[in-house]
Short mmCIF file of N, CA and C in Angstrom, two decimals:
data_model
loop_
_atom_site.label_atom_id
_atom_site.label_comp_id
_atom_site.label_asym_id
_atom_site.label_seq_id
_atom_site.Cartn_x
_atom_site.Cartn_y
_atom_site.Cartn_z
N MET A 194 75.20 -0.41 -23.68
CA MET A 194 74.19 -1.21 -23.04
C MET A 194 73.61 -0.47 -21.86
N ASN A 195 74.48 0.14 -21.04
CA ASN A 195 73.98 0.91 -19.91
C ASN A 195 73.11 2.07 -20.36
N THR A 196 73.48 2.67 -21.44
CA THR A 196 72.71 3.79 -21.95
C THR A 196 71.33 3.33 -22.39
N ILE A 197 71.25 2.21 -23.04
CA ILE A 197 69.96 1.68 -23.49
C ILE A 197 69.11 1.29 -22.28
N LEU A 198 69.72 0.64 -21.33
CA LEU A 198 68.99 0.24 -20.12
C LEU A 198 68.52 1.46 -19.35
N ARG A 199 69.43 2.44 -19.21
CA ARG A 199 69.07 3.66 -18.50
C ARG A 199 67.92 4.38 -19.20
N ARG A 200 67.95 4.48 -20.52
CA ARG A 200 66.88 5.14 -21.27
C ARG A 200 65.56 4.39 -21.10
N SER A 201 65.62 3.06 -21.07
CA SER A 201 64.40 2.26 -20.89
C SER A 201 63.79 2.50 -19.51
N VAL A 202 64.68 2.50 -18.51
CA VAL A 202 64.20 2.72 -17.15
C VAL A 202 63.60 4.11 -17.02
N LEU A 203 64.29 5.09 -17.56
CA LEU A 203 63.78 6.47 -17.49
C LEU A 203 62.49 6.62 -18.28
N SER A 204 62.37 5.94 -19.39
CA SER A 204 61.13 6.01 -20.17
C SER A 204 59.97 5.41 -19.39
N VAL A 205 60.22 4.25 -18.77
CA VAL A 205 59.17 3.60 -17.96
C VAL A 205 58.82 4.48 -16.76
N ALA A 206 59.85 5.02 -16.11
CA ALA A 206 59.59 5.89 -14.96
C ALA A 206 58.85 7.14 -15.38
N GLY A 207 59.24 7.71 -16.51
CA GLY A 207 58.56 8.90 -17.02
C GLY A 207 57.12 8.59 -17.36
N LEU A 208 56.90 7.45 -17.98
CA LEU A 208 55.54 7.04 -18.31
C LEU A 208 54.72 6.85 -17.05
N ALA A 209 55.29 6.20 -16.06
CA ALA A 209 54.58 5.98 -14.80
C ALA A 209 54.29 7.29 -14.10
N LEU A 210 55.27 8.18 -14.11
CA LEU A 210 55.08 9.46 -13.46
C LEU A 210 54.00 10.28 -14.16
N SER A 211 54.10 10.34 -15.49
CA SER A 211 53.10 11.14 -16.21
C SER A 211 51.72 10.51 -16.10
N THR A 212 51.62 9.22 -16.12
CA THR A 212 50.31 8.56 -15.96
C THR A 212 49.77 8.79 -14.57
N GLY A 213 50.66 8.69 -13.57
CA GLY A 213 50.22 8.91 -12.19
C GLY A 213 49.76 10.33 -11.97
N VAL A 214 50.48 11.27 -12.56
CA VAL A 214 50.10 12.67 -12.40
C VAL A 214 48.78 12.94 -13.10
N VAL A 215 48.63 12.35 -14.29
CA VAL A 215 47.41 12.61 -15.05
C VAL A 215 46.26 11.78 -14.51
N ALA A 216 46.45 10.47 -14.35
CA ALA A 216 45.34 9.61 -13.95
C ALA A 216 45.07 9.67 -12.46
N GLY A 217 46.13 9.67 -11.66
CA GLY A 217 45.95 9.63 -10.21
C GLY A 217 45.14 10.78 -9.66
N PRO A 218 45.66 12.00 -9.74
CA PRO A 218 44.93 13.11 -9.15
C PRO A 218 43.57 13.35 -9.80
N LEU A 219 43.49 13.17 -11.11
CA LEU A 219 42.20 13.39 -11.75
C LEU A 219 41.18 12.34 -11.32
N ALA A 220 41.67 11.14 -11.11
CA ALA A 220 40.75 10.08 -10.70
C ALA A 220 40.24 10.30 -9.28
N THR A 221 41.04 11.00 -8.47
CA THR A 221 40.62 11.18 -7.09
C THR A 221 40.05 12.56 -6.81
N LEU A 222 40.00 13.42 -7.82
CA LEU A 222 39.43 14.74 -7.60
C LEU A 222 37.95 14.62 -7.26
N THR A 223 37.54 15.38 -6.33
CA THR A 223 36.14 15.41 -5.97
C THR A 223 35.55 16.71 -6.49
N ASP A 224 34.44 16.59 -7.14
CA ASP A 224 33.77 17.79 -7.64
C ASP A 224 33.21 18.55 -6.45
N THR A 225 33.67 19.77 -6.30
CA THR A 225 33.21 20.58 -5.17
C THR A 225 32.05 21.48 -5.55
N THR A 226 31.60 21.36 -6.80
CA THR A 226 30.45 22.14 -7.23
C THR A 226 29.23 21.60 -6.52
N PRO A 227 28.49 22.43 -5.83
CA PRO A 227 27.31 21.90 -5.13
C PRO A 227 26.30 21.35 -6.12
N ALA A 228 25.76 20.20 -5.76
CA ALA A 228 24.73 19.60 -6.60
C ALA A 228 23.46 20.43 -6.50
N PRO A 229 22.75 20.52 -7.60
CA PRO A 229 21.49 21.27 -7.51
C PRO A 229 20.54 20.58 -6.55
N ALA A 230 19.81 21.36 -5.82
CA ALA A 230 18.84 20.80 -4.87
C ALA A 230 17.80 20.02 -5.65
N ALA A 231 17.42 18.90 -5.09
CA ALA A 231 16.40 18.09 -5.73
C ALA A 231 15.11 18.88 -5.79
N ALA A 232 14.53 18.87 -6.95
CA ALA A 232 13.26 19.59 -7.10
C ALA A 232 12.18 18.83 -6.36
N ALA A 233 11.37 19.54 -5.66
CA ALA A 233 10.25 18.91 -4.96
C ALA A 233 9.25 18.43 -6.00
N VAL A 234 9.00 17.14 -5.97
CA VAL A 234 8.06 16.58 -6.92
C VAL A 234 6.68 16.60 -6.28
N GLN A 235 5.80 17.28 -6.91
CA GLN A 235 4.43 17.33 -6.43
C GLN A 235 3.69 16.10 -6.94
N VAL A 236 3.28 15.26 -6.05
CA VAL A 236 2.50 14.09 -6.43
C VAL A 236 1.05 14.47 -6.20
N ALA A 237 0.31 14.45 -7.28
CA ALA A 237 -1.08 14.87 -7.19
C ALA A 237 -1.90 13.85 -6.41
N LYS A 238 -2.82 14.36 -5.64
CA LYS A 238 -3.74 13.47 -4.95
C LYS A 238 -4.64 12.82 -6.00
N PRO A 239 -5.02 11.59 -5.75
CA PRO A 239 -5.90 10.92 -6.71
C PRO A 239 -7.23 11.68 -6.82
N ASP A 240 -7.78 11.72 -8.02
CA ASP A 240 -9.06 12.42 -8.19
C ASP A 240 -10.22 11.45 -7.96
N MET A 241 -11.38 12.00 -7.73
CA MET A 241 -12.56 11.18 -7.40
C MET A 241 -12.99 10.29 -8.56
N ASP A 242 -12.72 10.69 -9.80
CA ASP A 242 -13.07 9.82 -10.93
C ASP A 242 -12.25 8.54 -10.92
N THR A 243 -11.03 8.62 -10.41
CA THR A 243 -10.18 7.44 -10.27
C THR A 243 -10.61 6.61 -9.07
N LEU A 244 -10.95 7.28 -8.00
CA LEU A 244 -11.28 6.58 -6.76
C LEU A 244 -12.69 5.98 -6.78
N ILE A 245 -13.61 6.67 -7.43
CA ILE A 245 -15.00 6.18 -7.52
C ILE A 245 -15.41 6.18 -9.00
N PRO A 246 -14.87 5.26 -9.78
CA PRO A 246 -15.12 5.30 -11.23
C PRO A 246 -16.54 4.93 -11.64
N HIS A 247 -17.28 4.27 -10.77
CA HIS A 247 -18.62 3.79 -11.13
C HIS A 247 -19.72 4.56 -10.41
N GLY A 248 -19.35 5.60 -9.68
CA GLY A 248 -20.33 6.32 -8.89
C GLY A 248 -20.70 5.52 -7.65
N THR A 249 -21.27 6.21 -6.69
CA THR A 249 -21.65 5.52 -5.45
C THR A 249 -23.05 4.93 -5.59
N GLN A 250 -23.29 3.92 -4.79
CA GLN A 250 -24.60 3.28 -4.78
C GLN A 250 -25.25 3.53 -3.43
N GLY A 251 -26.47 4.03 -3.44
CA GLY A 251 -27.22 4.21 -2.21
C GLY A 251 -26.71 5.35 -1.35
N GLU A 252 -27.33 5.46 -0.18
CA GLU A 252 -26.93 6.50 0.77
C GLU A 252 -25.56 6.19 1.32
N GLN A 253 -24.82 7.24 1.61
CA GLN A 253 -23.46 7.10 2.12
C GLN A 253 -23.42 7.35 3.62
N SER A 254 -22.61 6.57 4.31
CA SER A 254 -22.40 6.72 5.75
C SER A 254 -21.03 7.32 5.98
N ARG A 255 -20.86 7.89 7.16
CA ARG A 255 -19.58 8.49 7.53
C ARG A 255 -19.45 8.44 9.04
N ILE A 256 -18.23 8.15 9.51
CA ILE A 256 -17.95 8.17 10.93
C ILE A 256 -16.71 9.03 11.17
N SER A 257 -16.57 9.54 12.38
CA SER A 257 -15.34 10.24 12.77
C SER A 257 -14.31 9.20 13.15
N LEU A 258 -13.05 9.46 12.79
CA LEU A 258 -12.00 8.49 13.07
C LEU A 258 -11.08 8.98 14.17
N GLY A 259 -10.69 8.07 15.03
CA GLY A 259 -9.69 8.35 16.05
C GLY A 259 -8.30 8.03 15.51
N ASP A 260 -7.31 8.20 16.36
CA ASP A 260 -5.92 7.97 15.96
C ASP A 260 -5.66 6.54 15.50
N GLU A 261 -6.21 5.57 16.24
CA GLU A 261 -6.01 4.16 15.87
C GLU A 261 -6.62 3.86 14.50
N GLN A 262 -7.80 4.39 14.26
CA GLN A 262 -8.46 4.14 12.98
C GLN A 262 -7.68 4.80 11.83
N THR A 263 -7.18 6.00 12.07
CA THR A 263 -6.39 6.68 11.04
C THR A 263 -5.10 5.91 10.77
N ALA A 264 -4.48 5.39 11.81
CA ALA A 264 -3.28 4.57 11.64
C ALA A 264 -3.60 3.32 10.81
N ASN A 265 -4.78 2.76 11.02
CA ASN A 265 -5.18 1.59 10.25
C ASN A 265 -5.44 1.95 8.78
N VAL A 266 -5.98 3.13 8.52
CA VAL A 266 -6.14 3.60 7.14
C VAL A 266 -4.77 3.66 6.47
N LYS A 267 -3.81 4.25 7.15
CA LYS A 267 -2.46 4.37 6.60
C LYS A 267 -1.83 3.00 6.38
N ALA A 268 -2.08 2.07 7.29
CA ALA A 268 -1.54 0.71 7.15
C ALA A 268 -2.16 0.01 5.93
N ILE A 269 -3.45 0.21 5.71
CA ILE A 269 -4.12 -0.38 4.55
C ILE A 269 -3.54 0.20 3.27
N ILE A 270 -3.34 1.50 3.24
CA ILE A 270 -2.78 2.15 2.05
C ILE A 270 -1.37 1.65 1.78
N GLU A 271 -0.54 1.55 2.82
CA GLU A 271 0.83 1.07 2.63
C GLU A 271 0.85 -0.38 2.15
N ALA A 272 0.00 -1.22 2.70
CA ALA A 272 -0.07 -2.62 2.25
C ALA A 272 -0.54 -2.70 0.81
N THR A 273 -1.44 -1.80 0.42
CA THR A 273 -1.92 -1.77 -0.96
C THR A 273 -0.79 -1.40 -1.91
N LYS A 274 -0.01 -0.39 -1.52
CA LYS A 274 1.14 0.00 -2.34
C LYS A 274 2.15 -1.14 -2.44
N LYS A 275 2.44 -1.80 -1.30
CA LYS A 275 3.39 -2.93 -1.30
C LYS A 275 2.91 -4.06 -2.21
N ALA A 276 1.60 -4.23 -2.28
CA ALA A 276 1.03 -5.29 -3.12
C ALA A 276 1.03 -4.89 -4.60
N GLY A 277 1.46 -3.65 -4.88
CA GLY A 277 1.51 -3.19 -6.26
C GLY A 277 0.15 -2.87 -6.83
N MET A 278 -0.79 -2.55 -5.96
CA MET A 278 -2.14 -2.23 -6.41
C MET A 278 -2.38 -0.73 -6.32
N ASP A 279 -3.42 -0.28 -6.98
CA ASP A 279 -3.65 1.15 -7.11
C ASP A 279 -4.61 1.70 -6.06
N GLU A 280 -4.89 2.98 -6.22
CA GLU A 280 -5.73 3.71 -5.26
C GLU A 280 -7.14 3.11 -5.17
N ARG A 281 -7.66 2.63 -6.28
CA ARG A 281 -9.01 2.05 -6.27
C ARG A 281 -9.03 0.81 -5.36
N ALA A 282 -7.98 0.01 -5.39
CA ALA A 282 -7.92 -1.16 -4.51
C ALA A 282 -7.93 -0.72 -3.06
N ALA A 283 -7.24 0.39 -2.76
CA ALA A 283 -7.25 0.91 -1.38
C ALA A 283 -8.65 1.38 -0.98
N VAL A 284 -9.38 1.98 -1.91
CA VAL A 284 -10.76 2.40 -1.61
C VAL A 284 -11.61 1.18 -1.28
N VAL A 285 -11.50 0.14 -2.07
CA VAL A 285 -12.28 -1.09 -1.81
C VAL A 285 -11.91 -1.67 -0.46
N ALA A 286 -10.62 -1.72 -0.15
CA ALA A 286 -10.17 -2.30 1.12
C ALA A 286 -10.64 -1.46 2.31
N ILE A 287 -10.51 -0.16 2.21
CA ILE A 287 -10.91 0.70 3.33
C ILE A 287 -12.42 0.67 3.52
N ALA A 288 -13.18 0.71 2.45
CA ALA A 288 -14.64 0.62 2.57
C ALA A 288 -15.05 -0.72 3.21
N THR A 289 -14.36 -1.77 2.83
CA THR A 289 -14.64 -3.09 3.41
C THR A 289 -14.35 -3.08 4.91
N SER A 290 -13.22 -2.52 5.29
CA SER A 290 -12.87 -2.45 6.71
C SER A 290 -13.82 -1.52 7.48
N LEU A 291 -14.25 -0.45 6.85
CA LEU A 291 -15.24 0.43 7.51
C LEU A 291 -16.51 -0.36 7.83
N GLN A 292 -16.95 -1.18 6.89
CA GLN A 292 -18.16 -1.97 7.11
C GLN A 292 -17.92 -3.06 8.15
N GLU A 293 -16.82 -3.75 8.04
CA GLU A 293 -16.58 -4.91 8.89
C GLU A 293 -16.22 -4.55 10.33
N SER A 294 -15.44 -3.47 10.52
CA SER A 294 -14.93 -3.20 11.87
C SER A 294 -14.86 -1.71 12.23
N LYS A 295 -15.35 -0.85 11.34
CA LYS A 295 -15.20 0.61 11.53
C LYS A 295 -13.72 0.98 11.67
N LEU A 296 -12.87 0.24 10.94
CA LEU A 296 -11.42 0.44 10.93
C LEU A 296 -10.76 0.19 12.28
N GLU A 297 -11.40 -0.63 13.10
CA GLU A 297 -10.82 -1.01 14.39
C GLU A 297 -10.32 -2.45 14.28
N ASN A 298 -9.16 -2.70 14.81
CA ASN A 298 -8.56 -4.03 14.74
C ASN A 298 -9.14 -4.88 15.87
N LEU A 299 -10.28 -5.47 15.60
CA LEU A 299 -11.06 -6.15 16.64
C LEU A 299 -10.53 -7.55 16.94
N GLY A 300 -10.51 -7.86 18.21
CA GLY A 300 -10.25 -9.24 18.64
C GLY A 300 -11.57 -9.99 18.61
N HIS A 301 -11.57 -11.17 19.15
CA HIS A 301 -12.81 -11.96 19.18
C HIS A 301 -13.84 -11.25 20.04
N LEU A 302 -15.04 -11.14 19.55
CA LEU A 302 -16.08 -10.39 20.23
C LEU A 302 -16.90 -11.22 21.20
N GLY A 303 -16.52 -12.46 21.41
CA GLY A 303 -17.21 -13.30 22.39
C GLY A 303 -18.69 -13.46 22.09
N ASP A 304 -19.53 -13.21 23.09
CA ASP A 304 -20.97 -13.39 22.95
C ASP A 304 -21.58 -12.49 21.89
N ARG A 305 -20.92 -11.37 21.57
CA ARG A 305 -21.44 -10.47 20.54
C ARG A 305 -21.23 -11.02 19.14
N ASN A 306 -20.47 -12.10 19.04
CA ASN A 306 -20.15 -12.65 17.74
C ASN A 306 -20.05 -14.17 17.88
N ASP A 307 -20.91 -14.88 17.17
CA ASP A 307 -20.89 -16.33 17.31
C ASP A 307 -19.89 -16.99 16.36
N HIS A 308 -19.12 -16.19 15.66
CA HIS A 308 -18.08 -16.71 14.77
C HIS A 308 -16.71 -16.33 15.33
N ASP A 309 -15.67 -16.74 14.62
CA ASP A 309 -14.32 -16.40 15.06
C ASP A 309 -13.73 -15.25 14.24
N SER A 310 -14.57 -14.39 13.72
CA SER A 310 -14.13 -13.25 12.91
C SER A 310 -13.33 -12.26 13.75
N GLN A 311 -12.21 -11.79 13.17
CA GLN A 311 -11.35 -10.85 13.90
C GLN A 311 -10.64 -9.91 12.94
N GLY A 312 -10.07 -8.85 13.52
CA GLY A 312 -9.23 -7.93 12.75
C GLY A 312 -10.02 -6.87 12.01
N LEU A 313 -9.32 -6.14 11.16
CA LEU A 313 -9.90 -5.04 10.39
C LEU A 313 -10.96 -5.51 9.41
N PHE A 314 -10.78 -6.72 8.88
CA PHE A 314 -11.69 -7.23 7.84
C PHE A 314 -12.61 -8.34 8.35
N GLN A 315 -12.56 -8.58 9.66
CA GLN A 315 -13.36 -9.65 10.27
C GLN A 315 -13.15 -10.97 9.54
N GLN A 316 -11.88 -11.29 9.34
CA GLN A 316 -11.51 -12.54 8.70
C GLN A 316 -11.52 -13.66 9.74
N ARG A 317 -11.75 -14.87 9.28
CA ARG A 317 -11.91 -15.99 10.20
C ARG A 317 -10.79 -17.01 10.04
N PRO A 318 -10.09 -17.33 11.13
CA PRO A 318 -9.10 -18.40 11.05
C PRO A 318 -9.71 -19.70 10.54
N SER A 319 -10.93 -20.00 10.96
CA SER A 319 -11.57 -21.25 10.55
C SER A 319 -11.92 -21.27 9.06
N SER A 320 -11.88 -20.12 8.41
CA SER A 320 -12.14 -20.05 6.97
C SER A 320 -10.85 -19.97 6.15
N GLY A 321 -9.71 -20.09 6.84
CA GLY A 321 -8.44 -20.14 6.13
C GLY A 321 -7.77 -18.80 5.88
N TRP A 322 -8.20 -17.74 6.54
CA TRP A 322 -7.59 -16.42 6.34
C TRP A 322 -6.23 -16.30 7.01
N GLY A 323 -5.95 -17.15 7.98
CA GLY A 323 -4.68 -17.11 8.70
C GLY A 323 -4.93 -17.34 10.18
N THR A 324 -3.87 -17.24 10.95
CA THR A 324 -3.99 -17.41 12.40
C THR A 324 -4.57 -16.13 13.00
N VAL A 325 -4.96 -16.19 14.26
CA VAL A 325 -5.46 -15.00 14.95
C VAL A 325 -4.40 -13.91 14.93
N GLU A 326 -3.16 -14.28 15.20
CA GLU A 326 -2.07 -13.30 15.20
C GLU A 326 -1.92 -12.65 13.83
N GLN A 327 -2.06 -13.43 12.78
CA GLN A 327 -1.92 -12.90 11.42
C GLN A 327 -3.07 -11.96 11.05
N ILE A 328 -4.28 -12.40 11.28
CA ILE A 328 -5.41 -11.59 10.82
C ILE A 328 -5.67 -10.36 11.70
N THR A 329 -5.01 -10.30 12.84
CA THR A 329 -5.09 -9.08 13.63
C THR A 329 -3.89 -8.17 13.40
N ASP A 330 -3.06 -8.52 12.42
CA ASP A 330 -1.96 -7.66 11.98
C ASP A 330 -2.48 -6.90 10.75
N PRO A 331 -2.58 -5.57 10.82
CA PRO A 331 -3.17 -4.81 9.71
C PRO A 331 -2.52 -5.05 8.35
N GLU A 332 -1.20 -5.16 8.30
CA GLU A 332 -0.55 -5.40 7.00
C GLU A 332 -0.92 -6.77 6.46
N TYR A 333 -0.84 -7.79 7.32
CA TYR A 333 -1.17 -9.14 6.88
C TYR A 333 -2.63 -9.24 6.42
N SER A 334 -3.54 -8.72 7.23
CA SER A 334 -4.97 -8.86 6.89
C SER A 334 -5.31 -8.10 5.62
N THR A 335 -4.69 -6.94 5.42
CA THR A 335 -4.93 -6.19 4.18
C THR A 335 -4.38 -6.95 2.99
N THR A 336 -3.17 -7.48 3.14
CA THR A 336 -2.56 -8.24 2.05
C THR A 336 -3.41 -9.46 1.71
N ALA A 337 -3.95 -10.13 2.72
CA ALA A 337 -4.82 -11.28 2.48
C ALA A 337 -6.09 -10.85 1.74
N PHE A 338 -6.68 -9.72 2.15
CA PHE A 338 -7.86 -9.22 1.46
C PHE A 338 -7.53 -8.89 0.00
N LEU A 339 -6.42 -8.19 -0.22
CA LEU A 339 -6.03 -7.79 -1.58
C LEU A 339 -5.71 -9.00 -2.45
N LYS A 340 -5.13 -10.03 -1.85
CA LYS A 340 -4.86 -11.26 -2.61
C LYS A 340 -6.18 -11.84 -3.11
N GLY A 341 -7.18 -11.82 -2.25
CA GLY A 341 -8.51 -12.28 -2.68
C GLY A 341 -9.10 -11.38 -3.76
N LEU A 342 -8.91 -10.07 -3.61
CA LEU A 342 -9.43 -9.11 -4.59
C LEU A 342 -8.79 -9.32 -5.96
N LYS A 343 -7.47 -9.57 -5.96
CA LYS A 343 -6.77 -9.81 -7.23
C LYS A 343 -7.34 -11.01 -7.98
N GLN A 344 -7.87 -11.96 -7.24
CA GLN A 344 -8.41 -13.17 -7.85
C GLN A 344 -9.81 -12.97 -8.43
N VAL A 345 -10.41 -11.83 -8.16
CA VAL A 345 -11.74 -11.52 -8.69
C VAL A 345 -11.55 -10.92 -10.08
N GLU A 346 -11.85 -11.69 -11.07
CA GLU A 346 -11.66 -11.21 -12.44
C GLU A 346 -12.54 -10.00 -12.70
N GLY A 347 -11.90 -8.93 -13.17
CA GLY A 347 -12.63 -7.71 -13.51
C GLY A 347 -13.07 -6.86 -12.34
N TRP A 348 -12.43 -7.04 -11.17
CA TRP A 348 -12.87 -6.30 -9.98
C TRP A 348 -12.83 -4.79 -10.21
N GLN A 349 -11.89 -4.33 -11.06
CA GLN A 349 -11.76 -2.89 -11.31
C GLN A 349 -13.00 -2.33 -12.00
N ASP A 350 -13.71 -3.17 -12.73
CA ASP A 350 -14.88 -2.73 -13.47
C ASP A 350 -16.19 -3.00 -12.74
N MET A 351 -16.09 -3.44 -11.51
CA MET A 351 -17.28 -3.75 -10.72
C MET A 351 -17.60 -2.61 -9.76
N PRO A 352 -18.87 -2.49 -9.40
CA PRO A 352 -19.18 -1.59 -8.29
C PRO A 352 -18.46 -2.10 -7.04
N LEU A 353 -18.09 -1.20 -6.17
CA LEU A 353 -17.32 -1.55 -4.97
C LEU A 353 -17.98 -2.67 -4.19
N THR A 354 -19.27 -2.59 -3.96
CA THR A 354 -19.94 -3.57 -3.11
C THR A 354 -19.85 -4.98 -3.69
N LYS A 355 -19.88 -5.10 -5.02
CA LYS A 355 -19.78 -6.43 -5.64
C LYS A 355 -18.36 -6.97 -5.51
N ALA A 356 -17.36 -6.12 -5.71
CA ALA A 356 -15.96 -6.56 -5.57
C ALA A 356 -15.69 -7.00 -4.13
N ALA A 357 -16.11 -6.17 -3.17
CA ALA A 357 -15.89 -6.50 -1.75
C ALA A 357 -16.63 -7.78 -1.36
N GLN A 358 -17.86 -7.91 -1.79
CA GLN A 358 -18.67 -9.07 -1.45
C GLN A 358 -18.07 -10.35 -2.03
N THR A 359 -17.52 -10.27 -3.22
CA THR A 359 -16.92 -11.46 -3.83
C THR A 359 -15.77 -11.99 -3.00
N VAL A 360 -15.04 -11.09 -2.37
CA VAL A 360 -13.93 -11.50 -1.50
C VAL A 360 -14.45 -11.93 -0.13
N GLN A 361 -15.32 -11.14 0.46
CA GLN A 361 -15.73 -11.33 1.85
C GLN A 361 -16.83 -12.37 2.05
N VAL A 362 -17.71 -12.53 1.09
CA VAL A 362 -18.85 -13.43 1.19
C VAL A 362 -19.65 -13.13 2.46
N SER A 363 -20.13 -11.93 2.54
CA SER A 363 -20.86 -11.45 3.71
C SER A 363 -22.35 -11.81 3.62
N ALA A 364 -22.96 -11.90 4.78
CA ALA A 364 -24.41 -12.09 4.83
C ALA A 364 -25.14 -10.81 4.44
N TYR A 365 -24.42 -9.69 4.41
CA TYR A 365 -25.01 -8.38 4.06
C TYR A 365 -24.21 -7.77 2.92
N PRO A 366 -24.36 -8.29 1.71
CA PRO A 366 -23.49 -7.91 0.60
C PRO A 366 -23.58 -6.45 0.15
N PHE A 367 -24.67 -5.78 0.39
CA PHE A 367 -24.82 -4.42 -0.12
C PHE A 367 -24.38 -3.36 0.89
N HIS A 368 -23.98 -3.76 2.06
CA HIS A 368 -23.58 -2.79 3.09
C HIS A 368 -22.24 -2.12 2.81
N TYR A 369 -21.41 -2.72 1.97
CA TYR A 369 -20.10 -2.12 1.67
C TYR A 369 -20.24 -0.79 0.92
N ALA A 370 -21.28 -0.69 0.09
CA ALA A 370 -21.46 0.49 -0.77
C ALA A 370 -21.56 1.79 0.01
N GLN A 371 -22.13 1.73 1.20
CA GLN A 371 -22.37 2.96 1.97
C GLN A 371 -21.09 3.67 2.41
N TRP A 372 -19.96 2.99 2.33
CA TRP A 372 -18.68 3.55 2.81
C TRP A 372 -17.78 4.05 1.69
N GLU A 373 -18.24 4.00 0.46
CA GLU A 373 -17.36 4.31 -0.67
C GLU A 373 -16.87 5.76 -0.66
N THR A 374 -17.73 6.71 -0.36
CA THR A 374 -17.31 8.12 -0.36
C THR A 374 -16.29 8.39 0.73
N GLN A 375 -16.54 7.91 1.95
CA GLN A 375 -15.55 8.14 3.01
C GLN A 375 -14.24 7.43 2.70
N ALA A 376 -14.30 6.22 2.16
CA ALA A 376 -13.08 5.50 1.81
C ALA A 376 -12.30 6.26 0.74
N ALA A 377 -12.98 6.79 -0.24
CA ALA A 377 -12.31 7.57 -1.29
C ALA A 377 -11.69 8.83 -0.71
N ASP A 378 -12.41 9.50 0.18
CA ASP A 378 -11.87 10.70 0.82
C ASP A 378 -10.59 10.37 1.62
N LEU A 379 -10.61 9.24 2.30
CA LEU A 379 -9.44 8.84 3.09
C LEU A 379 -8.25 8.49 2.20
N VAL A 380 -8.50 7.84 1.10
CA VAL A 380 -7.41 7.52 0.17
C VAL A 380 -6.86 8.81 -0.44
N ALA A 381 -7.74 9.72 -0.83
CA ALA A 381 -7.29 11.01 -1.39
C ALA A 381 -6.43 11.76 -0.38
N GLU A 382 -6.81 11.69 0.89
CA GLU A 382 -6.08 12.42 1.93
C GLU A 382 -4.73 11.78 2.26
N HIS A 383 -4.68 10.44 2.29
CA HIS A 383 -3.49 9.76 2.82
C HIS A 383 -2.62 9.05 1.79
N TRP A 384 -3.05 8.95 0.54
CA TRP A 384 -2.28 8.19 -0.45
C TRP A 384 -0.87 8.75 -0.63
N THR A 385 -0.73 10.05 -0.63
CA THR A 385 0.58 10.65 -0.87
C THR A 385 1.27 11.11 0.41
N SER A 386 0.69 10.83 1.56
CA SER A 386 1.31 11.30 2.81
C SER A 386 2.26 10.29 3.39
#
């Protein structure tokens, strides 16, 4: 009986030892082989056929941008990406902001403006765009604009000025078109940065 018990104990101990030696150290071994360096993925800048698929309408305008305006371009692009929209949507948004505020996050203009329009897109709290604090936040105001753009059926197949006007309902509906080339250039420059 002792011999049988002793053999059983030794068998179990041997099994545990051999399993521990095989499974334990192998399970905890760390591969010391250096991982290959991640290949730099070149993300191509969007091409002009993607950014301006319908061609520009009318004469084009252009302004020089300061640091604040460039930061607002980047904020519009980031909000567009967060909204799951493409480069063309960013072109429409930036062109709209160029027309409405020259990419400046404007507060209420007082006597220069008889409405309550504010922010990058000159959205109005009284028209339901949000509070003053919201519409003067570049991410919020861009997201609100893009939400409106998404609701425009077929906006991707429209000239920029028609898509922007459908969202903005401006008294000057054709003024958005003049900013399409600069907006496309800005998206091409900053989309992948």
